[in-house]
Coordinates of C-alpha atoms in Angstrom, one line a residue:
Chain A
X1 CA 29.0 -1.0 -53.4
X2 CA 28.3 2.8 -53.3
X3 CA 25.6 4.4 -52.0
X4 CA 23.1 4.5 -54.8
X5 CA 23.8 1.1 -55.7
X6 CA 22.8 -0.1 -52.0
X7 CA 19.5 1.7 -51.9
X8 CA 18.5 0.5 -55.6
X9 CA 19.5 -3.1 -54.2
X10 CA 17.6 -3.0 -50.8
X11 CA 15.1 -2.0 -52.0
X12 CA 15.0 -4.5 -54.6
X13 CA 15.6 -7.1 -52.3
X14 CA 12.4 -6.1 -50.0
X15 CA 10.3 -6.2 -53.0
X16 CA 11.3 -10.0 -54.2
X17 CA 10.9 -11.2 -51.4
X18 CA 7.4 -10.1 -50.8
X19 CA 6.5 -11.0 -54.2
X20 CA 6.0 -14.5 -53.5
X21 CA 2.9 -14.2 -51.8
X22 CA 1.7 -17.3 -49.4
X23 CA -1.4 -19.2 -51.4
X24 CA -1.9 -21.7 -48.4
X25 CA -2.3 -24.3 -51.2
X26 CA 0.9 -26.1 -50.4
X27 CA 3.9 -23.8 -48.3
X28 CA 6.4 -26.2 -49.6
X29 CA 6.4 -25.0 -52.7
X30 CA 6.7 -20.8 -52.3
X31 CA 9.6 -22.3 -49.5
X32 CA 11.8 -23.7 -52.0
X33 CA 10.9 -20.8 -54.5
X34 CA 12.3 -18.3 -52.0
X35 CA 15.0 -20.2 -50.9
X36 CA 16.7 -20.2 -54.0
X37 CA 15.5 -16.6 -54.7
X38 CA 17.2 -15.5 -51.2
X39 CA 20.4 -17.7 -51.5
X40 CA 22.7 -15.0 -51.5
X41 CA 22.5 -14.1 -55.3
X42 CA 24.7 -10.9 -56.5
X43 CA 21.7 -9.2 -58.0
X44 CA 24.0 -8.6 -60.7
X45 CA 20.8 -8.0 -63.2
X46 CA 18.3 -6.6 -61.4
X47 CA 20.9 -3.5 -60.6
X48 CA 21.6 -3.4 -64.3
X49 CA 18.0 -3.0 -65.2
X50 CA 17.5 -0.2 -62.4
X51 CA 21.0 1.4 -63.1
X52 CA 20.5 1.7 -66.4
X53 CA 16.7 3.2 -65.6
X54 CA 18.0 5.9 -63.1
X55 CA 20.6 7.0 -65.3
X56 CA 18.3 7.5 -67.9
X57 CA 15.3 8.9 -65.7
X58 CA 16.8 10.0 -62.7
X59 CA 14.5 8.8 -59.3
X60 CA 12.4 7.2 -61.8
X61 CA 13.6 3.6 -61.3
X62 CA 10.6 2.0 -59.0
X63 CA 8.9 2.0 -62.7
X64 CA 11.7 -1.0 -63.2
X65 CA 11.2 -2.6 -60.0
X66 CA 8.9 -5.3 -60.7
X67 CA 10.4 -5.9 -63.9
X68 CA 13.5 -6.2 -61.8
X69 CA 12.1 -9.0 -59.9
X70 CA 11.1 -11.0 -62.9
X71 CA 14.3 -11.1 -64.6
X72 CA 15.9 -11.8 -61.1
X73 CA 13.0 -14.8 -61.2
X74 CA 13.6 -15.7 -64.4
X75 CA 17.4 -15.8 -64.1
X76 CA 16.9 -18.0 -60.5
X77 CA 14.5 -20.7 -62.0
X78 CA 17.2 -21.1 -65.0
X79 CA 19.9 -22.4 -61.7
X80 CA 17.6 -24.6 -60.1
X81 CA 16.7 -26.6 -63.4
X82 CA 20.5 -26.1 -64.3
X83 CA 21.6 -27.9 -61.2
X84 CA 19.5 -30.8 -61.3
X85 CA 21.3 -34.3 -61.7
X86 CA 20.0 -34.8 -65.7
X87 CA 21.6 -31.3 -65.9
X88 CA 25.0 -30.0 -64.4
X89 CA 24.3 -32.2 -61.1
X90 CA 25.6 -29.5 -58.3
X91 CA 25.5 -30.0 -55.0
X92 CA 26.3 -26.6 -53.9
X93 CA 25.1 -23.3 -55.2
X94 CA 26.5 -19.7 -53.3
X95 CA 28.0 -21.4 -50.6
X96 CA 24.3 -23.3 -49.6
X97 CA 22.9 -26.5 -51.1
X98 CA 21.3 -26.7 -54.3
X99 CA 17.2 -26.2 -54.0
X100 CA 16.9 -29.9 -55.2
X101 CA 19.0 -31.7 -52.5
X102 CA 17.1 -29.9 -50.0
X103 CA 13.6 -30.0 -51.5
X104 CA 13.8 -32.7 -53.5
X105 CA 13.7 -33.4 -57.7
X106 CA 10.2 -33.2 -58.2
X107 CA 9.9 -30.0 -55.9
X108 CA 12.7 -28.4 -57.6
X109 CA 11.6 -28.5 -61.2
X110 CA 8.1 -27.8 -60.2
X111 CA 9.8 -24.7 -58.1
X112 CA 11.6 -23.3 -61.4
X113 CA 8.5 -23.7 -63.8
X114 CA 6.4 -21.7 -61.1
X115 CA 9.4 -18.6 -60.6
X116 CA 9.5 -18.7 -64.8
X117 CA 5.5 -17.8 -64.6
X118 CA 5.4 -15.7 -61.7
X119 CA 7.7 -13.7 -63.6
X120 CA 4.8 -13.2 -66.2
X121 CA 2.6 -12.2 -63.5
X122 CA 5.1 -9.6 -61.9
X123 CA 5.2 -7.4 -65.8
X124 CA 1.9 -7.9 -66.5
X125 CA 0.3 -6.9 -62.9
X126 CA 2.9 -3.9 -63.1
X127 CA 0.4 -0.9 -62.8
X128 CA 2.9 1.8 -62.6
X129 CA 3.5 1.0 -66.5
X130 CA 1.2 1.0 -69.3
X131 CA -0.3 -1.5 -70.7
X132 CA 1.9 -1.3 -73.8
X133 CA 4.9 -1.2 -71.9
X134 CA 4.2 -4.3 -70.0
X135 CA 3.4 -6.1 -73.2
X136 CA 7.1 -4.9 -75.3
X137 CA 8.7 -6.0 -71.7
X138 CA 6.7 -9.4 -71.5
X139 CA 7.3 -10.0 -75.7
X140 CA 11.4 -9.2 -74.9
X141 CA 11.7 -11.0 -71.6
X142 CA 10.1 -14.1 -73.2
X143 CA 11.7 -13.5 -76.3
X144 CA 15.6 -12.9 -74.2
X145 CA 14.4 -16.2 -72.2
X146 CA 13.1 -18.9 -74.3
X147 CA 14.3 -21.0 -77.2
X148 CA 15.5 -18.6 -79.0
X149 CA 17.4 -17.0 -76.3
X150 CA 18.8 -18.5 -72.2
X151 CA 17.1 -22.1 -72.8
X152 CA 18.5 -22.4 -76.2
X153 CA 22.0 -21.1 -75.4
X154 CA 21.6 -24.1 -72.2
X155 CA 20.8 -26.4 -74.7
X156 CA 23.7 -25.5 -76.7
X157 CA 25.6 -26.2 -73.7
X158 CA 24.5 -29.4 -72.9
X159 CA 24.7 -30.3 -76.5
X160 CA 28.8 -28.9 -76.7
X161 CA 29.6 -31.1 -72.9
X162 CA 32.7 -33.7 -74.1
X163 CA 32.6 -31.7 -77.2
X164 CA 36.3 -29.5 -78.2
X165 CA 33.7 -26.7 -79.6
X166 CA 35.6 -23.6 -81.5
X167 CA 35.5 -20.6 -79.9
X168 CA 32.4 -19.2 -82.5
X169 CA 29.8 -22.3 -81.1
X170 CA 31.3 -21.0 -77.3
X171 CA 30.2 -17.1 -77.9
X172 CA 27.1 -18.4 -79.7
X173 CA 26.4 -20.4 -76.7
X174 CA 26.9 -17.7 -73.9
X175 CA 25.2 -14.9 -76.0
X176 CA 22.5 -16.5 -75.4
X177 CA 23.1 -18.9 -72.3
X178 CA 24.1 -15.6 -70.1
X179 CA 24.2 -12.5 -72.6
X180 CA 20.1 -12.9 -73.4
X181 CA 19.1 -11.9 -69.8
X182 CA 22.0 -9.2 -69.1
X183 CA 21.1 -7.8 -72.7
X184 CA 17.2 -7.6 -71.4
X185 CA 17.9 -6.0 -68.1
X186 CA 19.4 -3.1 -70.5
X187 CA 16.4 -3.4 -73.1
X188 CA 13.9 -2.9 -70.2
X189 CA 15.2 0.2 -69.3
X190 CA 15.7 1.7 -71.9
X191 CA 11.8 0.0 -72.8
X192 CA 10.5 2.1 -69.9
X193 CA 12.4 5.1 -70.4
X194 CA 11.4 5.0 -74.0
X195 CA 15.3 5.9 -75.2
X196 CA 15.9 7.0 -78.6
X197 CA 17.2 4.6 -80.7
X198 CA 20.2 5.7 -81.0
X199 CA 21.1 5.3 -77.5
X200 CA 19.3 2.3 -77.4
X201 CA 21.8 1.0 -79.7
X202 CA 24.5 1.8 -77.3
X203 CA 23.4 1.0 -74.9
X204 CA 22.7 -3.2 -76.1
X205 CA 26.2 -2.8 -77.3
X206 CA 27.4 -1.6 -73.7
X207 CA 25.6 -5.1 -72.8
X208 CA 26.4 -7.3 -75.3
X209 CA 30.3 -6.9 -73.7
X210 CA 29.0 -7.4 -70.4
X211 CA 28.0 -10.3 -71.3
X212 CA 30.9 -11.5 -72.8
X213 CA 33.0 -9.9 -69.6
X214 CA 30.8 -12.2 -67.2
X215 CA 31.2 -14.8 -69.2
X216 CA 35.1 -15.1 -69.6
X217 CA 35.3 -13.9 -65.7
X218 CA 33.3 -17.0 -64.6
X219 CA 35.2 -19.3 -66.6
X220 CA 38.5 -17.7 -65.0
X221 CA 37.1 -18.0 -61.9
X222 CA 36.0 -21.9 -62.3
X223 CA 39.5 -22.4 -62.9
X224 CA 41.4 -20.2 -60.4
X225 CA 38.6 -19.1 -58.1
X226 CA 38.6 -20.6 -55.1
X227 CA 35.5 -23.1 -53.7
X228 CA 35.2 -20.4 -50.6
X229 CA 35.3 -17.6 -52.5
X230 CA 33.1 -18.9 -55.1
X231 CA 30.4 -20.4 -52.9
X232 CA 30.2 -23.3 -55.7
X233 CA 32.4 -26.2 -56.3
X234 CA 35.7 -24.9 -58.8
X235 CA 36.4 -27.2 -61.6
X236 CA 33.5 -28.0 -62.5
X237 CA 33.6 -27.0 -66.3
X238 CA 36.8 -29.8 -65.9
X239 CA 35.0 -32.0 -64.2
X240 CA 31.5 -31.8 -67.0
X241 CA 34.1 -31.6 -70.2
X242 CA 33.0 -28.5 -70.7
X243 CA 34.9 -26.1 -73.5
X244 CA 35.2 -22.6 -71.8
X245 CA 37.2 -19.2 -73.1
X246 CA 40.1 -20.7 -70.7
X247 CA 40.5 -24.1 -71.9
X248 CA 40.1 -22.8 -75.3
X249 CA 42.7 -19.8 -75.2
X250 CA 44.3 -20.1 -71.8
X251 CA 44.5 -17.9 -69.2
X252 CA 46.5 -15.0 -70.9
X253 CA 44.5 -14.8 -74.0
X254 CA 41.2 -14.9 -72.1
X255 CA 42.5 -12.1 -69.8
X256 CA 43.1 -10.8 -72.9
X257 CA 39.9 -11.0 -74.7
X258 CA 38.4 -9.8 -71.0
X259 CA 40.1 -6.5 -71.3
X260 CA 39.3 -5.5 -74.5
X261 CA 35.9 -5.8 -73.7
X262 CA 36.2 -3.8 -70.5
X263 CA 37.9 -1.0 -72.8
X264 CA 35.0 -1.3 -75.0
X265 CA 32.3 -0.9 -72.5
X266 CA 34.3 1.9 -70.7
X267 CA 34.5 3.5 -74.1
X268 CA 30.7 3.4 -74.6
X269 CA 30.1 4.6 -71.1
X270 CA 32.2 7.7 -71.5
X271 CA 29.9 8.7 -74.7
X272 CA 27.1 8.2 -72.7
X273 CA 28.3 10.1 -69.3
X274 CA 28.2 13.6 -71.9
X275 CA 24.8 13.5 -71.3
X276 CA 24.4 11.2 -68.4
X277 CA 25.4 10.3 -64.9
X278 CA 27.1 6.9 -65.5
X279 CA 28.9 6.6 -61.8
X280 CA 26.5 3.7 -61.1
X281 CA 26.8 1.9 -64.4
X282 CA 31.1 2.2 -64.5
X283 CA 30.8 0.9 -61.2
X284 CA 28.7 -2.0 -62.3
X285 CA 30.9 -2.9 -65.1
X286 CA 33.8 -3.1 -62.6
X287 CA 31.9 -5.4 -60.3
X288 CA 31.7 -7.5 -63.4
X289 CA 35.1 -8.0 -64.5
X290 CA 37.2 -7.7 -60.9
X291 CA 34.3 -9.9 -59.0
X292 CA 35.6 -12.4 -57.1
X293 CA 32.5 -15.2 -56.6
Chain B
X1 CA -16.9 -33.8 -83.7
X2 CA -19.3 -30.9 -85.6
X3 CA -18.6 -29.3 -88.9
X4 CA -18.0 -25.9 -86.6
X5 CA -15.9 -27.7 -83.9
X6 CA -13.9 -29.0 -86.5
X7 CA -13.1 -26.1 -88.5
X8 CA -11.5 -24.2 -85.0
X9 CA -9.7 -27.0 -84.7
X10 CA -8.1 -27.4 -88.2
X11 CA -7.4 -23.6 -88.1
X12 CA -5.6 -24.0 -84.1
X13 CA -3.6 -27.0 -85.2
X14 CA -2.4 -25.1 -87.8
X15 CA -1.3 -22.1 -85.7
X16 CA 0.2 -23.9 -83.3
X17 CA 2.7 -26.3 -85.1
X18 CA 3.9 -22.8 -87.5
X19 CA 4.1 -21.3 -83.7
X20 CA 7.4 -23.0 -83.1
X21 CA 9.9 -21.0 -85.6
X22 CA 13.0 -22.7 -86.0
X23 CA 15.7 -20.7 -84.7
X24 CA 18.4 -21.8 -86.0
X25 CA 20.3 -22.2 -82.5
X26 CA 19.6 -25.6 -82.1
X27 CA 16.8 -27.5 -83.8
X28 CA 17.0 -30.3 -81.1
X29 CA 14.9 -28.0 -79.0
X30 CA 12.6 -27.5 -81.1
X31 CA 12.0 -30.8 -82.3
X32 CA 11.3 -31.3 -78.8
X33 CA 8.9 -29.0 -78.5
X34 CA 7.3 -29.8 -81.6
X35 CA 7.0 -33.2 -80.9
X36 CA 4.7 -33.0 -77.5
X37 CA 3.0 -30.4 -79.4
X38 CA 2.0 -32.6 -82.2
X39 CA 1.6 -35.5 -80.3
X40 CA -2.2 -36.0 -80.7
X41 CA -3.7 -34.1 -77.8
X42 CA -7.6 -33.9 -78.0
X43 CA -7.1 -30.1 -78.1
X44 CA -10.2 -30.0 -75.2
X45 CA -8.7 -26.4 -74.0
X46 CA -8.2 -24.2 -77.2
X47 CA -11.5 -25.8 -78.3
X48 CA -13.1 -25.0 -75.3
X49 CA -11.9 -21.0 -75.2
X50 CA -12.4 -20.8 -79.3
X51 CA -16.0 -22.1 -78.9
X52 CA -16.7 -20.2 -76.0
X53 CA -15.3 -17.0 -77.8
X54 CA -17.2 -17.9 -81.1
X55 CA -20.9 -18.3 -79.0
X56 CA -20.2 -14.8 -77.4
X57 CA -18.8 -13.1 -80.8
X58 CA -19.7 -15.1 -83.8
X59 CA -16.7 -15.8 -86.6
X60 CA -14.5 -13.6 -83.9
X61 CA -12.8 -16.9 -82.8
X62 CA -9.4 -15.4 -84.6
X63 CA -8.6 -13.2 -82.1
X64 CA -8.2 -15.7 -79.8
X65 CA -6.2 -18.3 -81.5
X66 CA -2.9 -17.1 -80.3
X67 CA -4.3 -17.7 -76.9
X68 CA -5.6 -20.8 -77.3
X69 CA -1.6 -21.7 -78.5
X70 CA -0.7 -20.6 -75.5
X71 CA -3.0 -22.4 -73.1
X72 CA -2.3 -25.7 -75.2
X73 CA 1.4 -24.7 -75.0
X74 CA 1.3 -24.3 -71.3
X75 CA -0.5 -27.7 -70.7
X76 CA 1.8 -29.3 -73.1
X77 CA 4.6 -28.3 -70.8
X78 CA 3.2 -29.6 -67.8
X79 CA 3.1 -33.0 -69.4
X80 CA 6.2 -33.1 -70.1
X81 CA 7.9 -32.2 -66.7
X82 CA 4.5 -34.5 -64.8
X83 CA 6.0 -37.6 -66.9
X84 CA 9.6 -36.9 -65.7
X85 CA 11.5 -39.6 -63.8
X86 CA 11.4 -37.6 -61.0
X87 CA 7.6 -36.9 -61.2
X88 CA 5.1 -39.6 -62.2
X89 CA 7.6 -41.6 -64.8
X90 CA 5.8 -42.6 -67.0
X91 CA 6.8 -43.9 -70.2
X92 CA 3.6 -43.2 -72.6
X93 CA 1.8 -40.7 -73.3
X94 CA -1.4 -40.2 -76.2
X95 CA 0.3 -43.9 -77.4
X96 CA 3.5 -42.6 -78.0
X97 CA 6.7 -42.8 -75.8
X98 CA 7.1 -39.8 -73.5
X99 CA 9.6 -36.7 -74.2
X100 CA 12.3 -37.7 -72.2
X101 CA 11.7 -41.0 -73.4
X102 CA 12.7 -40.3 -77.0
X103 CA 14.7 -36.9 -76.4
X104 CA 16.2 -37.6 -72.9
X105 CA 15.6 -36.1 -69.5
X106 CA 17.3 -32.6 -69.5
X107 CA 15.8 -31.6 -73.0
X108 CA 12.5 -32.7 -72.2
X109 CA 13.2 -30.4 -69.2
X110 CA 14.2 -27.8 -71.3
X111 CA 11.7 -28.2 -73.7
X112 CA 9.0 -27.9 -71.0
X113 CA 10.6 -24.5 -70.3
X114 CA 10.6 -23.0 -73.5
X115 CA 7.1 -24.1 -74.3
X116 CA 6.1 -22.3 -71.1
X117 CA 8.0 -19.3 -72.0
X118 CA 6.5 -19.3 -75.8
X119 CA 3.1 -19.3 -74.2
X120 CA 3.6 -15.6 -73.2
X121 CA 5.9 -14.7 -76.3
X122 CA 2.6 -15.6 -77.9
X123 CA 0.2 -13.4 -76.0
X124 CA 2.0 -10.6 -75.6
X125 CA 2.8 -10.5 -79.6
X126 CA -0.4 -11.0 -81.0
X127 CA -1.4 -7.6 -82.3
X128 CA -5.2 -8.6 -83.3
X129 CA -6.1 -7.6 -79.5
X130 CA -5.1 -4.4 -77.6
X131 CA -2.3 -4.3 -75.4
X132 CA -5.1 -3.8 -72.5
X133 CA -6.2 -6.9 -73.7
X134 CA -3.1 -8.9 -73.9
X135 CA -1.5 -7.8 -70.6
X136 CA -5.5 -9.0 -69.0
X137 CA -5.0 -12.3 -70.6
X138 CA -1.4 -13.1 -69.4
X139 CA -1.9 -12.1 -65.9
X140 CA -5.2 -14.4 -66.5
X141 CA -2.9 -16.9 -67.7
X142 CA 0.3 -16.6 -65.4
X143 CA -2.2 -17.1 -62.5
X144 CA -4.0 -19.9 -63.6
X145 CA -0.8 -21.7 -64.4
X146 CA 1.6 -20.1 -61.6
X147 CA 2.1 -21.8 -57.7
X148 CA -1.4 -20.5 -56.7
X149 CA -3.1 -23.0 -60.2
X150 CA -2.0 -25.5 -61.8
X151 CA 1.6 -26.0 -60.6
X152 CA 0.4 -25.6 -56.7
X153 CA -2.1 -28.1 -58.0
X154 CA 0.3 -30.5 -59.4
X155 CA 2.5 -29.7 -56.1
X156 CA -0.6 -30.9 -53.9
X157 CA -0.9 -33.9 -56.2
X158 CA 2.9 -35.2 -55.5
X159 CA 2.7 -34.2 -51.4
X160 CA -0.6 -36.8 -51.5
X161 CA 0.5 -39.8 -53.0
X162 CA 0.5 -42.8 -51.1
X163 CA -1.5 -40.8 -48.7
X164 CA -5.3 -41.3 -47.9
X165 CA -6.7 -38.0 -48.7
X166 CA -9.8 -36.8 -48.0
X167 CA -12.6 -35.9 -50.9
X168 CA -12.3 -31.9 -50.0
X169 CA -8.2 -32.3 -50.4
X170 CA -8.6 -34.5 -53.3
X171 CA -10.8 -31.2 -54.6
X172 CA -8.1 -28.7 -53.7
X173 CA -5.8 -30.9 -56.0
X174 CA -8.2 -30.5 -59.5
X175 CA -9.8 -27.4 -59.1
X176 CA -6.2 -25.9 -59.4
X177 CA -4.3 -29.0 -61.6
X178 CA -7.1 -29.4 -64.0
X179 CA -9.5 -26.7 -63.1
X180 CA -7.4 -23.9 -63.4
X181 CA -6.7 -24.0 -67.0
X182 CA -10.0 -25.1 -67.9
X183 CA -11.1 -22.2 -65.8
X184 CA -8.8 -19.9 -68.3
X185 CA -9.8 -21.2 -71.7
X186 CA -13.6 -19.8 -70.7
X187 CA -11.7 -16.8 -68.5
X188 CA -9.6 -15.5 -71.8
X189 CA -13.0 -16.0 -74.2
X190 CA -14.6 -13.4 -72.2
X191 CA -11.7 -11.2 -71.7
X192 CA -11.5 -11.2 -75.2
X193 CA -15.4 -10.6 -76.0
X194 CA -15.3 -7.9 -73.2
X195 CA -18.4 -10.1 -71.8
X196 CA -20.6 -9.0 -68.6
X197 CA -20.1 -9.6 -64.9
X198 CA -23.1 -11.9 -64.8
X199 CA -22.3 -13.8 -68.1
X200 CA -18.4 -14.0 -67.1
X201 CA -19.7 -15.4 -63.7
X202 CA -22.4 -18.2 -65.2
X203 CA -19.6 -18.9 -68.0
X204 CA -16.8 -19.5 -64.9
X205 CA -19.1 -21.7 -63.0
X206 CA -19.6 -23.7 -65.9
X207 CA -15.9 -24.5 -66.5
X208 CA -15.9 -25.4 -62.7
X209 CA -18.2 -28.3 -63.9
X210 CA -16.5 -29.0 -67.0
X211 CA -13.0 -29.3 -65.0
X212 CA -14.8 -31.5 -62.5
X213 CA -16.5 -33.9 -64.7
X214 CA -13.0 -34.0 -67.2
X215 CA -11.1 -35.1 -63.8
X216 CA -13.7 -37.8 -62.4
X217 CA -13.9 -39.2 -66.0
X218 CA -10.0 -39.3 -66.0
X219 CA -10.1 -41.5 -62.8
X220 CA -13.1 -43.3 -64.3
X221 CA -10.7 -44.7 -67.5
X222 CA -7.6 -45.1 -65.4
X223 CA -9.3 -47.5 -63.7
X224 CA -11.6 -49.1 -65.9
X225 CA -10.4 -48.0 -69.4
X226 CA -8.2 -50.0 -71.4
X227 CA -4.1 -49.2 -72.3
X228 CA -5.2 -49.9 -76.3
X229 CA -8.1 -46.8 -76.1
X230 CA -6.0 -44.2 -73.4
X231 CA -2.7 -44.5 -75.1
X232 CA -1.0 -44.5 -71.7
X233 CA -0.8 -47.5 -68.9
X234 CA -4.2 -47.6 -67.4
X235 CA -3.9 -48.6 -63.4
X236 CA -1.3 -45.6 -63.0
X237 CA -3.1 -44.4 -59.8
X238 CA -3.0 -47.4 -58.5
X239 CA 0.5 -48.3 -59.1
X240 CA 1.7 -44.5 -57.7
X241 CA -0.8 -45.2 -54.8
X242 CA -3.0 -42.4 -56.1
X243 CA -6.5 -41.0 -54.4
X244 CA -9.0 -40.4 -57.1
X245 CA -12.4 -39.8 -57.2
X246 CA -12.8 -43.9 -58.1
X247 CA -10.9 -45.0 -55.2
X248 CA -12.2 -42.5 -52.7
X249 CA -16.1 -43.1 -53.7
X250 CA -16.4 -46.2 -55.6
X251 CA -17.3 -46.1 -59.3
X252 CA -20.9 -45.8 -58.3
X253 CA -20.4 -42.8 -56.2
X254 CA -18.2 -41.3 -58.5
X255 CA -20.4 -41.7 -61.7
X256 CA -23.3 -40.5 -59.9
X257 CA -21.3 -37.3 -59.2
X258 CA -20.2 -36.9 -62.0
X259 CA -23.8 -36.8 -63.5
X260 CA -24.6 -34.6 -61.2
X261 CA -21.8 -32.1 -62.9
X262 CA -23.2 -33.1 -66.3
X263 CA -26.7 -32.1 -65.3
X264 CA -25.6 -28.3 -63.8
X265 CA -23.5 -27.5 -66.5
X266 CA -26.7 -28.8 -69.3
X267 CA -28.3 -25.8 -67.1
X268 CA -26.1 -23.4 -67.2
X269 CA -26.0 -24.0 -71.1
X270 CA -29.6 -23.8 -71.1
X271 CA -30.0 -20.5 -69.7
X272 CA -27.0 -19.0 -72.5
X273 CA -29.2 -20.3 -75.1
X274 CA -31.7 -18.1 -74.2
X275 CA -29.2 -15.1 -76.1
X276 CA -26.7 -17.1 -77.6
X277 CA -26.2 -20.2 -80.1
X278 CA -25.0 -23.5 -77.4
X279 CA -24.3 -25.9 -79.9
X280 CA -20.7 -25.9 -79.9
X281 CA -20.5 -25.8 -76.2
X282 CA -23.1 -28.6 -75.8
X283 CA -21.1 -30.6 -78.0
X284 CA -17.5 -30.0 -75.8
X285 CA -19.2 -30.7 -73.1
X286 CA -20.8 -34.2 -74.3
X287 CA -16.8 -34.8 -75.1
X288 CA -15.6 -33.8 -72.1
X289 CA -18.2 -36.9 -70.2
X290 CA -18.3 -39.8 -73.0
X291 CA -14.9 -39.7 -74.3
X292 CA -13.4 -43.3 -74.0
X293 CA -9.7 -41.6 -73.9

């Protein structure tokens, strides 16, 4: 990662972890909440929310850093439910064991539901923003995260297991499954920056192909990734019935698909970099498409 | 219940079942959620901040109906994940079978998640109170409900079963499982009605009796109410190996407390009657000590 990406991300990673306060009601639970929050997680949207913000304010991205920390929140509490045995059932989760096999069912959901309002807390506490700020961030982030957005694109997904879904109920599913929360960590930045719409618009369109890029990349790497690299069991889609942009199109027409969206992001980004330094933001977008885990 | 008390509570169920638009993604969810929502709670926590609000700022009560959605949102939620398998496992709930009981466990867990994410969606949108206003209330909220309330509470609850706790841990457990959001319903009515240090503070203590004497009468009619009247398997404490008030105390001990409750919060009252109309608030809290379910 380059240089700017590694200070935005340390100091990201300082400020999550110190966000969980100690209550002293009961350690247990704030343990199993930072375990999965410091289980080796790419960070992948938290450094899209701050990228985004310093290339549109420059040095201005600790406005985005507690926002930062709820999406990252909010994105965690979404694996730990995901995992549990009446959901995908995973053992393994970056390489370590899911929260619930080492804290337990009942400490796990009750883990996730207390990350998914912490989250709240984190925006609305957020005194380097206004108060009107914090409330468009709070009404998109629940708006990205809730049933119209990540828990209705799981549900979607649950519903389509042992299903052959066409490939329209699979992007309808990951637009909002995965592309709700990468398409937020663009909307809050350009929320704090207050971007004209214009640029606004291009810059949810540079998202909305992100998402779509992460997507088709993890359901390569499910398939051809290996467990080591991956840090979760491979085959796993297989293994759950799951319809993914491989099984549906095979390997050449996803790769396929993948690069046309990577062209099309690039394509935005080079509009964009006449006006703006998008080193960090190219660089993301090839952390997304040639990641290996 | 009152003419007055009755006319919030037409108006909130009314708000809250149109809260949940459908969104066209899946209506499975939504049913879900819809179907908890409507499942004939008594509505003791919207009542409790919309009376509350209406005594400090007569016929104001509007502005905090999206609230009181939100706090009945959030304690919907928690029923649903408490009654999980994993949790307490329990199969009825208001007379009716459970969530995961009609809709299976991982969209009752779901369901619980994007009720919990509504709550804020429905703050943070409701354009009747200033965004000052809003962001106060869901940092209010997000507290109340978060790892240091009501889930640390409900975290506390699980690490004591089949433990012999003492009365002061037993405390801990429903100041912040109960207490907290009956602590918010009276905490959000003076946010909204910009109400005094010294009227916040007697109003706070008050809903420290009120979530006192709604958890001793809970253990009061699991142990000696019947299935037919509580709509859920009386003897549930028991059969989890609970300690409640009832099997700490005795029900002597533990009705004589509870009077003594009744009797500070009857003062409190009286003193706010002094400058404000009670009625409504004496009524909730006669509810909260003689209901039979």
């Amino acid at each position: 990662m380059n240089q700017s990406l590694n200070k935005l991300l340390a100091t990201f990673n300082d400020t999550l972890m110190a966000s969980i306060e100690a209550s002293k009601l009961n350690t247990d639970l704030e343990q199993s909440m930072l375990y999965s929050l410091e289980a080796g997680g790419k960070r992948v949207r938290p450094l899209l929310l701050l990228a985004t913000l310093n290339m549109l304010q420059p040095n201005q991205y600790e406005k985005g850093m507690q926002t930062a920390v709820a999406l990252e929140m909010i994105h965690t509490y979404s694996l730990i439910h995901d995992d549990l045995p009446a959901m995908d059932n995973d053992d393994l989760r970056r390489g370590k064991p899911t929260n619930h096999k080492v804290y337990g069912e009942w400490l796990a959901i009750l883990a996730g539901d207390a990350l998914l309002t912490k989250a709240f807390e984190c925006v609305s506490n957020d005194h380097s923003l206004t108060a009107e700020t914090r409330v468009a961030l709070i009404s998109s982030l629940s708006d990205a995260s809730g049933h119209r957005g990540m828990v209705g694109g799981q549900t979607l997904d649950m519903q389509s297991e042992s299903l052959d879904v066409p490939l329209s109920v699979l992007e309808q599913i990951h637009l909002h499954k995965t592309g709700a929360l990468i398409r937020f960590a663009v909307h809050a930045a350009t929320i704090i920056a207050n971007t004209n719409e214009n640029e606004q618009q291009q810059l949810l369109q540079f998202a909305n192909h992100l998402g779509i890029i992460f997507q088709i990349k993890d359901d390569l790497l499910d398939q051809y990734g290996t467990t080591e690299a991956l840090g979760k069991q491979t085959g796993s889609d297989d293994a759950n019935n799951k319809s993914t942009y491989v099984t549906l199109l095979g390997r050449a027409e996803a790769e396929t698909i993948l690069a046309r969206h990577v062209a099309d992001a690039e394509e935005i980004l080079a509009v964009l970099s006449q006006k703006y330094n998008t080193t960090d933001l190219d660089y993301l977008l090839k952390l997304f498409y040639q990641r290996q885990n």
